[in-house]
mmCIF file of C-alpha atoms in Angstrom:
data_model
loop_
_atom_site.group_PDB
_atom_site.id
_atom_site.type_symbol
_atom_site.label_atom_id
_atom_site.label_comp_id
_atom_site.label_asym_id
_atom_site.label_seq_id
_atom_site.Cartn_x
_atom_site.Cartn_y
_atom_site.Cartn_z
ATOM 1 C CA MET A 1 33.477 11.508 -6.797
ATOM 2 C CA THR A 2 36.636 10.149 -5.169
ATOM 3 C CA GLN A 3 35.774 11.920 -1.935
ATOM 4 C CA ILE A 4 32.263 10.496 -1.936
ATOM 5 C CA LEU A 5 33.527 6.971 -2.622
ATOM 6 C CA SER A 6 35.989 7.141 0.244
ATOM 7 C CA GLY A 7 33.245 8.207 2.627
ATOM 8 C CA LEU A 8 30.833 5.411 1.748
ATOM 9 C CA PRO A 9 30.292 2.463 4.103
ATOM 10 C CA ALA A 10 32.306 -0.573 2.977
ATOM 11 C CA GLU A 11 29.229 -2.513 1.850
ATOM 12 C CA ALA A 12 27.925 0.406 -0.206
ATOM 13 C CA ARG A 13 31.309 0.953 -1.837
ATOM 14 C CA LYS A 14 31.579 -2.749 -2.664
ATOM 15 C CA LEU A 15 28.120 -2.776 -4.257
ATOM 16 C CA LEU A 16 28.928 0.317 -6.271
ATOM 17 C CA LEU A 17 32.246 -0.956 -7.609
ATOM 18 C CA GLU A 18 31.531 -4.656 -8.078
ATOM 19 C CA THR A 19 28.029 -4.553 -9.622
ATOM 20 C CA ASP A 20 27.897 -4.823 -13.404
ATOM 21 C CA TRP A 21 25.531 -1.886 -13.777
ATOM 22 C CA ALA A 22 25.566 -1.970 -17.586
ATOM 23 C CA SER A 23 23.996 -5.434 -17.494
ATOM 24 C CA HIS A 24 20.968 -4.106 -15.611
ATOM 25 C CA ARG A 25 18.008 -2.108 -16.881
ATOM 26 C CA HIS A 26 15.839 0.644 -15.447
ATOM 27 C CA ALA A 27 12.743 2.379 -16.845
ATOM 28 C CA TYR A 28 14.721 4.353 -19.418
ATOM 29 C CA GLY A 29 17.454 1.958 -20.504
ATOM 30 C CA SER A 30 20.828 0.691 -19.337
ATOM 31 C CA GLY A 31 21.783 0.951 -15.673
ATOM 32 C CA GLU A 32 25.277 2.167 -16.497
ATOM 33 C CA ASP A 33 24.295 5.720 -15.483
ATOM 34 C CA ILE A 34 23.076 4.664 -12.036
ATOM 35 C CA PRO A 35 26.407 4.766 -10.100
ATOM 36 C CA VAL A 36 26.645 8.539 -10.532
ATOM 37 C CA SER A 37 23.123 8.954 -9.168
ATOM 38 C CA LEU A 38 23.886 6.692 -6.214
ATOM 39 C CA CYS A 39 26.966 8.700 -5.280
ATOM 40 C CA SER A 40 24.906 11.860 -5.662
ATOM 41 C CA LEU A 41 22.582 10.648 -2.904
ATOM 42 C CA VAL A 42 25.234 11.696 -0.368
ATOM 43 C CA ASP A 43 26.517 14.786 -2.172
ATOM 44 C CA GLN A 44 27.040 17.947 -0.131
ATOM 45 C CA ASP A 45 24.776 19.878 -2.496
ATOM 46 C CA ALA A 46 21.110 19.604 -1.449
ATOM 47 C CA ARG A 47 19.921 20.120 -5.030
ATOM 48 C CA VAL A 48 22.111 17.261 -6.270
ATOM 49 C CA ARG A 49 20.776 14.959 -3.533
ATOM 50 C CA SER A 50 17.220 15.904 -4.428
ATOM 51 C CA GLU A 51 17.774 15.038 -8.094
ATOM 52 C CA ALA A 52 19.339 11.704 -7.105
ATOM 53 C CA VAL A 53 16.312 10.740 -5.006
ATOM 54 C CA ALA A 54 14.141 11.694 -7.993
ATOM 55 C CA VAL A 55 16.092 9.199 -10.110
ATOM 56 C CA LEU A 56 15.150 6.456 -7.643
ATOM 57 C CA ASP A 57 11.487 7.334 -8.156
ATOM 58 C CA MET A 58 11.550 7.986 -11.897
ATOM 59 C CA SER A 59 13.957 5.356 -13.197
ATOM 60 C CA VAL A 60 14.624 2.650 -10.623
ATOM 61 C CA LEU A 61 11.027 2.257 -9.396
ATOM 62 C CA HIS A 62 8.995 3.975 -12.088
ATOM 63 C CA GLN A 63 5.336 4.007 -10.995
ATOM 64 C CA GLY A 64 6.012 1.054 -8.730
ATOM 65 C CA SER A 65 7.546 -1.138 -11.451
ATOM 66 C CA LEU A 66 10.561 -3.263 -10.606
ATOM 67 C CA TYR A 67 13.573 -3.531 -12.916
ATOM 68 C CA THR A 68 16.711 -5.641 -12.812
ATOM 69 C CA VAL A 69 18.580 -2.628 -11.436
ATOM 70 C CA THR A 70 16.129 -2.159 -8.544
ATOM 71 C CA ALA A 71 17.519 -4.849 -6.232
ATOM 72 C CA PRO A 72 21.186 -3.744 -6.263
ATOM 73 C CA VAL A 73 20.115 -0.106 -5.913
ATOM 74 C CA ALA A 74 17.909 -1.007 -2.938
ATOM 75 C CA LEU A 75 20.838 -2.774 -1.281
ATOM 76 C CA PHE A 76 22.990 0.308 -1.822
ATOM 77 C CA VAL A 77 20.311 2.570 -0.344
ATOM 78 C CA ALA A 78 20.010 0.264 2.676
ATOM 79 C CA ALA A 79 23.784 0.417 3.140
ATOM 80 C CA ILE A 80 23.886 4.233 3.317
ATOM 81 C CA LEU A 81 21.033 4.737 5.791
ATOM 82 C CA ASP A 82 23.659 5.393 8.479
ATOM 83 C CA HIS A 83 25.711 7.772 6.337
ATOM 84 C CA PRO A 84 26.248 11.171 8.058
ATOM 85 C CA MET A 85 24.629 12.934 5.096
ATOM 86 C CA SER A 86 21.416 10.954 5.652
ATOM 87 C CA LEU A 87 20.481 13.358 8.440
ATOM 88 C CA ALA A 88 20.550 16.363 6.097
ATOM 89 C CA GLU A 89 17.185 17.904 5.243
ATOM 90 C CA GLN A 90 15.816 16.570 1.997
ATOM 91 C CA GLU A 91 14.309 18.984 -0.505
ATOM 92 C CA GLY A 92 11.437 17.947 -2.752
ATOM 93 C CA HIS A 93 12.325 17.675 -6.445
ATOM 94 C CA PHE A 94 8.892 17.518 -8.044
ATOM 95 C CA PRO A 95 6.225 20.235 -7.862
ATOM 96 C CA TRP A 96 3.971 17.871 -5.888
ATOM 97 C CA ASP A 97 6.649 17.233 -3.226
ATOM 98 C CA ASP A 98 5.073 19.715 -0.843
ATOM 99 C CA GLY A 99 4.984 17.657 2.335
ATOM 100 C CA PRO A 100 6.574 18.651 5.638
ATOM 101 C CA PRO A 101 10.403 18.813 5.832
ATOM 102 C CA ARG A 102 12.120 15.467 6.311
ATOM 103 C CA SER A 103 15.612 14.083 6.343
ATOM 104 C CA LEU A 104 17.302 12.206 3.514
ATOM 105 C CA ARG A 105 17.163 9.118 5.742
ATOM 106 C CA ALA A 106 13.377 9.338 5.984
ATOM 107 C CA ALA A 107 13.139 9.770 2.211
ATOM 108 C CA LEU A 108 15.318 6.721 1.574
ATOM 109 C CA LEU A 109 13.382 4.614 4.078
ATOM 110 C CA GLY A 110 10.185 5.658 2.342
ATOM 111 C CA TRP A 111 11.590 4.583 -0.996
ATOM 112 C CA LEU A 112 12.638 1.189 0.391
ATOM 113 C CA GLY A 113 9.081 0.771 1.628
ATOM 114 C CA GLN A 114 7.799 1.320 -1.898
ATOM 115 C CA VAL A 115 10.224 -1.309 -3.215
ATOM 116 C CA ALA A 116 8.999 -3.734 -0.561
ATOM 117 C CA GLU A 117 5.350 -3.080 -1.441
ATOM 118 C CA SER A 118 6.004 -3.740 -5.132
ATOM 119 C CA ALA A 119 7.912 -6.923 -4.292
ATOM 120 C CA ALA A 120 5.091 -8.201 -2.069
ATOM 121 C CA TYR A 121 2.354 -7.634 -4.622
ATOM 122 C CA GLY A 122 1.038 -10.904 -6.075
ATOM 123 C CA GLU A 123 2.658 -13.017 -3.381
ATOM 124 C CA ASP A 124 -0.519 -13.487 -1.345
ATOM 125 C CA PRO A 125 -3.723 -13.153 -3.430
ATOM 126 C CA ALA A 126 -5.889 -12.910 -0.304
ATOM 127 C CA ARG A 127 -3.818 -9.997 0.976
ATOM 128 C CA ASP A 128 -3.898 -8.310 -2.415
ATOM 129 C CA ARG A 129 -7.687 -8.463 -2.545
ATOM 130 C CA ALA A 130 -7.817 -6.470 0.697
ATOM 131 C CA ASN A 131 -5.762 -3.704 -0.935
ATOM 132 C CA TRP A 132 -7.935 -0.714 -1.844
ATOM 133 C CA GLU A 133 -6.451 -0.601 -5.367
ATOM 134 C CA TRP A 134 -7.022 -4.270 -6.237
ATOM 135 C CA GLN A 135 -9.306 -5.090 -9.146
ATOM 136 C CA PRO A 136 -10.306 -8.628 -10.240
ATOM 137 C CA TRP A 137 -8.792 -8.318 -13.709
ATOM 138 C CA TYR A 138 -5.363 -7.732 -12.145
ATOM 139 C CA GLU A 139 -5.133 -11.482 -11.579
ATOM 140 C CA ASP A 140 -4.898 -12.107 -15.324
ATOM 141 C CA MET A 141 -2.443 -9.264 -15.922
ATOM 142 C CA ARG A 142 -0.074 -10.609 -13.275
ATOM 143 C CA SER A 143 0.482 -13.849 -15.178
ATOM 144 C CA GLU A 144 1.665 -11.995 -18.290
ATOM 145 C CA ARG A 145 5.009 -10.767 -16.950
ATOM 146 C CA ALA A 146 8.083 -10.959 -19.147
ATOM 147 C CA PRO A 147 11.183 -12.947 -18.040
ATOM 148 C CA ASP A 148 13.051 -9.754 -17.084
ATOM 149 C CA GLU A 149 10.130 -8.609 -14.942
ATOM 150 C CA LEU A 150 9.977 -11.949 -13.162
ATOM 151 C CA ALA A 151 13.738 -11.886 -12.578
ATOM 152 C CA ALA A 152 13.530 -8.359 -11.157
ATOM 153 C CA LEU A 153 10.638 -9.352 -8.907
ATOM 154 C CA GLN A 154 12.445 -12.406 -7.550
ATOM 155 C CA ALA A 155 15.646 -10.437 -6.971
ATOM 156 C CA CYS A 156 13.748 -7.855 -4.912
ATOM 157 C CA ARG A 157 12.067 -10.591 -2.883
ATOM 158 C CA ASP A 158 15.379 -12.310 -2.236
ATOM 159 C CA ILE A 159 16.958 -9.212 -0.667
ATOM 160 C CA ARG A 160 14.137 -8.525 1.807
ATOM 161 C CA PRO A 161 16.002 -10.017 4.798
ATOM 162 C CA ALA A 162 18.954 -7.689 4.156
ATOM 163 C CA LEU A 163 16.660 -4.706 3.681
ATOM 164 C CA TYR A 164 14.781 -5.405 6.886
ATOM 165 C CA ASP A 165 17.981 -5.788 8.899
ATOM 166 C CA ALA A 166 18.986 -2.329 7.683
ATOM 167 C CA VAL A 167 15.574 -0.825 8.456
ATOM 168 C CA GLU A 168 14.907 -2.322 11.897
ATOM 169 C CA PRO A 169 17.266 -0.074 13.927
ATOM 170 C CA PHE A 170 15.271 2.976 12.849
ATOM 171 C CA LEU A 171 12.031 1.625 14.320
ATOM 172 C CA SER A 172 13.432 3.004 17.582
ATOM 173 C CA SER A 173 14.444 6.388 16.173
ATOM 174 C CA SER A 174 13.643 9.436 18.291
ATOM 175 C CA ASP A 175 12.737 11.289 15.082
ATOM 176 C CA PRO A 176 9.005 10.621 14.481
ATOM 177 C CA CYS A 177 9.398 11.090 10.721
ATOM 178 C CA ILE A 178 12.234 8.565 10.497
ATOM 179 C CA CYS A 179 10.429 6.141 12.794
ATOM 180 C CA GLU A 180 7.264 6.335 10.680
ATOM 181 C CA ALA A 181 9.200 5.855 7.435
ATOM 182 C CA ALA A 182 11.001 2.836 8.929
ATOM 183 C CA LEU A 183 7.683 1.366 10.016
ATOM 184 C CA GLY A 184 6.275 2.016 6.542
ATOM 185 C CA ALA A 185 9.111 -0.078 5.120
ATOM 186 C CA ALA A 186 8.955 -2.771 7.792
ATOM 187 C CA VAL A 187 5.254 -3.508 7.258
ATOM 188 C CA PRO A 188 5.560 -4.826 3.668
ATOM 189 C CA LEU A 189 9.006 -6.337 4.312
ATOM 190 C CA LEU A 190 7.616 -8.516 7.110
ATOM 191 C CA SER A 191 4.478 -9.436 5.170
ATOM 192 C CA THR A 192 6.235 -12.451 3.674
ATOM 193 C CA SER A 193 6.273 -15.780 5.494
ATOM 194 C CA ALA A 194 10.021 -15.958 4.855
ATOM 195 C CA LEU A 195 10.513 -13.224 7.469
ATOM 196 C CA ALA A 196 7.927 -14.437 9.965
ATOM 197 C CA ASP A 197 10.671 -15.087 12.502
ATOM 198 C CA ARG A 198 11.436 -11.348 12.624
ATOM 199 C CA VAL A 199 7.858 -10.297 13.414
ATOM 200 C CA PRO A 200 7.901 -11.021 17.187
ATOM 201 C CA ARG A 201 10.996 -8.865 17.699
ATOM 202 C CA ALA A 202 9.576 -6.036 15.593
ATOM 203 C CA ALA A 203 6.266 -6.252 17.464
ATOM 204 C CA ALA A 204 8.065 -6.127 20.811
ATOM 205 C CA LEU A 205 9.931 -2.983 19.724
ATOM 206 C CA LEU A 206 6.698 -1.304 18.683
ATOM 207 C CA ARG A 207 4.759 -2.399 21.745
ATOM 208 C CA ALA A 208 7.512 -0.997 23.965
ATOM 209 C CA ARG A 209 7.206 2.385 22.281
ATOM 210 C CA LEU A 210 3.420 2.412 22.086
ATOM 211 C CA GLY A 211 3.060 3.199 25.780
ATOM 212 C CA THR A 212 5.094 6.385 25.388
ATOM 213 C CA MET A 213 3.378 7.611 22.227
ATOM 214 C CA THR A 214 0.687 10.253 22.509
ATOM 215 C CA GLY A 215 0.131 11.341 18.906
ATOM 216 C CA ARG A 216 -2.715 9.841 16.864
ATOM 217 C CA ARG A 217 -0.572 9.309 13.801
ATOM 218 C CA GLU A 218 2.227 7.432 15.579
ATOM 219 C CA ARG A 219 -0.106 5.196 17.561
ATOM 220 C CA ALA A 220 -2.342 4.464 14.570
ATOM 221 C CA ALA A 221 0.671 3.505 12.440
ATOM 222 C CA VAL A 222 1.812 1.026 15.093
ATOM 223 C CA ALA A 223 -1.692 -0.427 15.437
ATOM 224 C CA ARG A 224 -1.887 -0.845 11.669
ATOM 225 C CA ALA A 225 1.471 -2.630 11.523
ATOM 226 C CA LEU A 226 0.603 -5.073 14.293
ATOM 227 C CA SER A 227 -2.759 -5.766 12.686
ATOM 228 C CA LEU A 228 -1.400 -6.318 9.171
ATOM 229 C CA TRP A 229 1.168 -8.762 10.550
ATOM 230 C CA GLY A 230 -1.750 -10.827 11.869
ATOM 231 C CA LEU A 231 -0.978 -10.216 15.547
ATOM 232 C CA ASP A 232 -3.541 -9.972 18.329
ATOM 233 C CA THR A 233 -4.648 -6.325 18.491
ATOM 234 C CA SER A 234 -7.829 -6.909 20.499
ATOM 235 C CA ASP A 235 -6.605 -4.564 23.242
ATOM 236 C CA LEU A 236 -6.257 -1.738 20.727
ATOM 237 C CA LEU A 237 -9.807 -2.285 19.472
ATOM 238 C CA ALA A 238 -10.866 -0.654 22.751
ATOM 239 C CA ASP A 239 -8.515 2.328 22.405
ATOM 240 C CA SER A 240 -9.947 5.763 23.213
ATOM 241 C CA ASP A 241 -8.957 7.044 19.752
ATOM 242 C CA PRO A 242 -11.255 5.819 16.932
ATOM 243 C CA ALA A 243 -8.419 6.097 14.385
ATOM 244 C CA VAL A 244 -6.278 3.736 16.455
ATOM 245 C CA ARG A 245 -9.195 1.334 16.844
ATOM 246 C CA VAL A 246 -9.747 1.240 13.094
ATOM 247 C CA CYS A 247 -6.057 0.705 12.307
ATOM 248 C CA ALA A 248 -6.015 -2.159 14.806
ATOM 249 C CA ALA A 249 -8.829 -3.780 12.799
ATOM 250 C CA LEU A 250 -7.314 -3.434 9.314
ATOM 251 C CA GLY A 251 -5.470 -6.744 9.226
ATOM 252 C CA PRO A 252 -6.618 -10.352 9.085
ATOM 253 C CA VAL A 253 -8.104 -10.163 12.604
ATOM 254 C CA ARG A 254 -9.419 -13.448 13.877
ATOM 255 C CA VAL A 255 -9.129 -13.176 17.665
ATOM 256 C CA ASP A 256 -12.052 -10.750 17.957
ATOM 257 C CA ARG A 257 -13.541 -10.603 14.464
ATOM 258 C CA PRO A 258 -17.045 -9.316 15.361
ATOM 259 C CA ARG A 259 -15.668 -6.388 17.361
ATOM 260 C CA ALA A 260 -13.089 -5.583 14.683
ATOM 261 C CA LEU A 261 -15.787 -5.582 12.009
ATOM 262 C CA ALA A 262 -18.010 -3.353 14.145
ATOM 263 C CA VAL A 263 -15.153 -0.854 14.493
ATOM 264 C CA LEU A 264 -14.678 -0.730 10.717
ATOM 265 C CA LEU A 265 -18.387 -0.367 9.997
ATOM 266 C CA ASP A 266 -18.700 2.471 12.496
ATOM 267 C CA ALA A 267 -15.964 4.325 10.622
ATOM 268 C CA LEU A 268 -17.725 3.781 7.293
ATOM 269 C CA ARG A 269 -20.968 5.262 8.629
ATOM 270 C CA ASP A 270 -19.193 8.611 8.882
ATOM 271 C CA PRO A 271 -16.695 8.465 5.978
ATOM 272 C CA ARG A 272 -15.990 12.189 5.887
ATOM 273 C CA THR A 273 -14.720 12.160 9.475
ATOM 274 C CA THR A 274 -12.744 8.978 8.789
ATOM 275 C CA ASP A 275 -11.070 10.548 5.755
ATOM 276 C CA GLY A 276 -10.062 13.523 7.893
ATOM 277 C CA TRP A 277 -8.070 11.536 10.422
ATOM 278 C CA PHE A 278 -4.917 11.546 8.293
ATOM 279 C CA PRO A 279 -4.708 14.606 5.995
ATOM 280 C CA ASP A 280 -1.245 13.332 5.077
ATOM 281 C CA PRO A 281 -1.790 9.594 4.385
ATOM 282 C CA LEU A 282 -0.041 7.050 6.582
ATOM 283 C CA CYS A 283 2.935 5.313 4.988
ATOM 284 C CA GLY A 284 1.634 2.547 2.771
ATOM 285 C CA VAL A 285 -1.894 3.995 2.617
ATOM 286 C CA ASP A 286 -2.845 6.006 -0.464
ATOM 287 C CA GLY A 287 -6.174 7.442 -1.521
ATOM 288 C CA TRP A 288 -8.980 8.331 0.864
ATOM 289 C CA PHE A 289 -8.630 6.413 4.099
ATOM 290 C CA ARG A 290 -12.199 5.097 3.824
ATOM 291 C CA PHE A 291 -11.150 3.056 0.783
ATOM 292 C CA THR A 292 -8.733 1.064 2.932
ATOM 293 C CA VAL A 293 -11.301 0.741 5.716
ATOM 294 C CA LEU A 294 -13.925 -0.518 3.272
ATOM 295 C CA ARG A 295 -11.687 -3.166 1.719
ATOM 296 C CA SER A 296 -10.705 -4.419 5.169
ATOM 297 C CA ALA A 297 -14.360 -4.598 6.233
ATOM 298 C CA LEU A 298 -15.343 -6.491 3.077
ATOM 299 C CA ASP A 299 -12.442 -8.889 3.588
ATOM 300 C CA LEU A 300 -13.385 -9.477 7.212
ATOM 301 C CA THR A 301 -17.063 -10.304 6.642
ATOM 302 C CA ALA A 302 -18.240 -13.883 6.800
ATOM 303 C CA SER A 303 -21.143 -12.950 4.510
ATOM 304 C CA PHE A 304 -22.256 -9.869 2.598
ATOM 305 C CA GLU A 305 -25.264 -9.545 4.884
ATOM 306 C CA GLU A 306 -22.941 -8.475 7.727
ATOM 307 C CA VAL A 307 -21.866 -5.376 5.852
ATOM 308 C CA ALA A 308 -24.901 -4.874 3.607
ATOM 309 C CA PRO A 309 -26.634 -1.951 5.412
ATOM 310 C CA VAL A 310 -23.470 0.183 5.423
ATOM 311 C CA ALA A 311 -22.358 -0.901 1.945
ATOM 312 C CA ILE A 312 -25.740 -0.231 0.346
ATOM 313 C CA ALA A 313 -25.874 3.188 2.010
ATOM 314 C CA MET A 314 -22.491 4.020 0.467
ATOM 315 C CA VAL A 315 -23.731 3.080 -3.011
ATOM 316 C CA ALA A 316 -26.990 4.955 -2.487
ATOM 317 C CA SER A 317 -25.172 8.109 -1.361
ATOM 318 C CA GLY A 318 -24.544 8.897 -5.019
ATOM 319 C CA HIS A 319 -20.950 10.159 -4.924
ATOM 320 C CA THR A 320 -20.012 10.738 -8.567
ATOM 321 C CA SER A 321 -16.244 10.346 -8.149
ATOM 322 C CA ILE A 322 -16.190 6.849 -6.693
ATOM 323 C CA VAL A 323 -15.943 3.988 -9.173
ATOM 324 C CA ASP A 324 -13.337 1.301 -8.552
ATOM 325 C CA ASN A 325 -12.725 2.110 -4.896
ATOM 326 C CA GLU A 326 -16.197 1.786 -3.386
ATOM 327 C CA ARG A 327 -19.034 0.553 -5.586
ATOM 328 C CA GLY A 328 -17.000 -2.041 -7.480
ATOM 329 C CA PRO A 329 -15.518 -3.793 -4.422
ATOM 330 C CA ILE A 330 -18.918 -3.766 -2.702
ATOM 331 C CA LEU A 331 -20.510 -5.414 -5.750
ATOM 332 C CA PHE A 332 -17.707 -7.988 -5.948
ATOM 333 C CA ARG A 333 -18.204 -8.946 -2.292
ATOM 334 C CA ALA A 334 -21.975 -9.239 -2.670
ATOM 335 C CA PHE A 335 -21.540 -11.679 -5.581
ATOM 336 C CA CYS A 336 -18.261 -13.308 -4.556
ATOM 337 C CA GLY A 337 -19.354 -16.641 -6.037
ATOM 338 C CA ARG A 338 -20.566 -14.911 -9.243
ATOM 339 C CA TYR A 339 -24.189 -14.384 -10.124
ATOM 340 C CA ASP A 340 -26.080 -17.583 -10.894
ATOM 341 C CA PRO A 341 -29.235 -16.979 -12.991
ATOM 342 C CA ALA A 342 -30.616 -20.245 -11.629
ATOM 343 C CA HIS A 343 -30.884 -18.729 -8.154
ATOM 344 C CA SER A 344 -32.888 -15.736 -7.047
ATOM 345 C CA LEU A 345 -31.108 -12.726 -5.611
ATOM 346 C CA THR A 346 -30.917 -12.585 -1.843
ATOM 347 C CA SER A 347 -32.667 -9.646 -0.185
ATOM 348 C CA ALA A 348 -29.295 -7.962 0.417
ATOM 349 C CA GLN A 349 -28.205 -8.492 -3.191
ATOM 350 C CA ARG A 350 -31.534 -7.167 -4.459
ATOM 351 C CA ALA A 351 -31.268 -4.043 -2.302
ATOM 352 C CA LEU A 352 -27.746 -3.432 -3.560
ATOM 353 C CA VAL A 353 -28.704 -3.858 -7.214
ATOM 354 C CA GLN A 354 -31.643 -1.498 -6.657
ATOM 355 C CA ALA A 355 -29.251 1.111 -5.248
ATOM 356 C CA PHE A 356 -27.160 0.878 -8.411
ATOM 357 C CA VAL A 357 -30.262 1.375 -10.564
ATOM 358 C CA ASP A 358 -31.552 4.270 -8.457
ATOM 359 C CA THR A 359 -28.289 6.217 -8.673
ATOM 360 C CA ASP A 360 -27.318 5.307 -12.230
ATOM 361 C CA GLU A 361 -28.736 8.319 -14.036
ATOM 362 C CA ALA A 362 -27.031 10.771 -11.692
ATOM 363 C CA THR A 363 -23.688 8.988 -11.223
ATOM 364 C CA GLY A 364 -23.306 6.389 -13.967
ATOM 365 C CA SER A 365 -23.026 3.816 -11.184
ATOM 366 C CA ILE A 366 -23.645 0.940 -13.614
ATOM 367 C CA ARG A 367 -21.988 2.337 -16.712
ATOM 368 C CA CYS A 368 -18.813 3.324 -14.851
ATOM 369 C CA ASN A 369 -18.633 -0.033 -13.073
ATOM 370 C CA TRP A 370 -19.285 -2.288 -16.053
ATOM 371 C CA LEU A 371 -16.005 -4.185 -15.577
ATOM 372 C CA TRP A 372 -17.039 -5.070 -12.028
ATOM 373 C CA PHE A 373 -20.461 -6.198 -13.244
ATOM 374 C CA ARG A 374 -18.741 -8.376 -15.849
ATOM 375 C CA ALA A 375 -16.403 -9.818 -13.209
ATOM 376 C CA VAL A 376 -19.347 -11.108 -11.161
ATOM 377 C CA GLY A 377 -21.371 -12.326 -14.156
ATOM 378 C CA LEU A 378 -24.087 -9.661 -14.043
ATOM 379 C CA PRO A 379 -25.482 -7.721 -17.018
ATOM 380 C CA GLU A 380 -23.336 -4.710 -17.852
ATOM 381 C CA ASN A 381 -26.097 -2.189 -18.569
ATOM 382 C CA ARG A 382 -28.961 -0.516 -16.763
ATOM 383 C CA GLU A 383 -31.654 -2.372 -18.710
ATOM 384 C CA GLY A 384 -30.161 -5.777 -17.966
ATOM 385 C CA ILE A 385 -29.716 -4.996 -14.280
ATOM 386 C CA ALA A 386 -33.240 -3.549 -13.972
ATOM 387 C CA ALA A 387 -34.627 -6.755 -15.508
ATOM 388 C CA LEU A 388 -33.268 -8.732 -12.535
ATOM 389 C CA LEU A 389 -35.525 -6.780 -10.215
#
């Protein structure tokens, strides 16, 4: 322990020794046990390091939840990104950690990205609604946070400038895995208006590297970052790689909205191919890639009619496994102002409702989506929906 302490960067050692860890909480209780885990992150023993990273996932950021201990731990992790041990290969701890080999540095950058994503959630409702996991009833749940949760959230938001300053140097890493992990952390960190002044520099770094990149994954990740930061990606909408074009259209594009929307809709016409672009999801993108593409398309439309033919075809396809990630969001966009019984359904709304009825017996498309039907003010059963037709 003494040897590890002496080898820590000054800022990391100061955080470790001067933080009142017992006053903080993590998912399983007092934070007084955290210092040992933090020192273990740079232990010579690969198994010990692996267990320490697992503690970050299980206790400090359990299922994406923030705790009062999360912010000081994140600052410590940011302070050791340059530690010599960070270049050691990181072993997976859990049975599902079966991805390609990566360094400890890449693992820590990935974890900081998860902290940043949790801190950003709820900050911009419009951005949240474009997230493939968003559901309308989340809005009510977000207002029910306890004082400790709110304090933890604010603490994690307050440290974002320090976290980004630690992450930025690795956007230029020659290691593609480290570079991607750094970009995965930078995207949510720079999503806040408080760090808007850092976006031009980050974009310049990425643009400079884009010309030398040849791999789909690297170029798509850069296109996605630039797009999500609200920058002009119209040049990338004409890229020769469809995956890059789609990633360039994922953000709040306004410079060339019709072309961006067309790119997204083209990808949704062949969802199986789209899902196959990234067998290992890009940093910050979970679930099937088409879910993210769909939410971005729905967010980008000026009216449901623009996306109706593709959206209705997706509902009519009858996939039994898709509930909250396809049919629900499509329904919510079609009735974004809620259903008004005093007004007749539009032709696009009628066609969509008919698709729900036609596939209900085989897929439970109404029964499984009843919360979405409730959210838009429609009947929550097949009989009630059929009566509208």
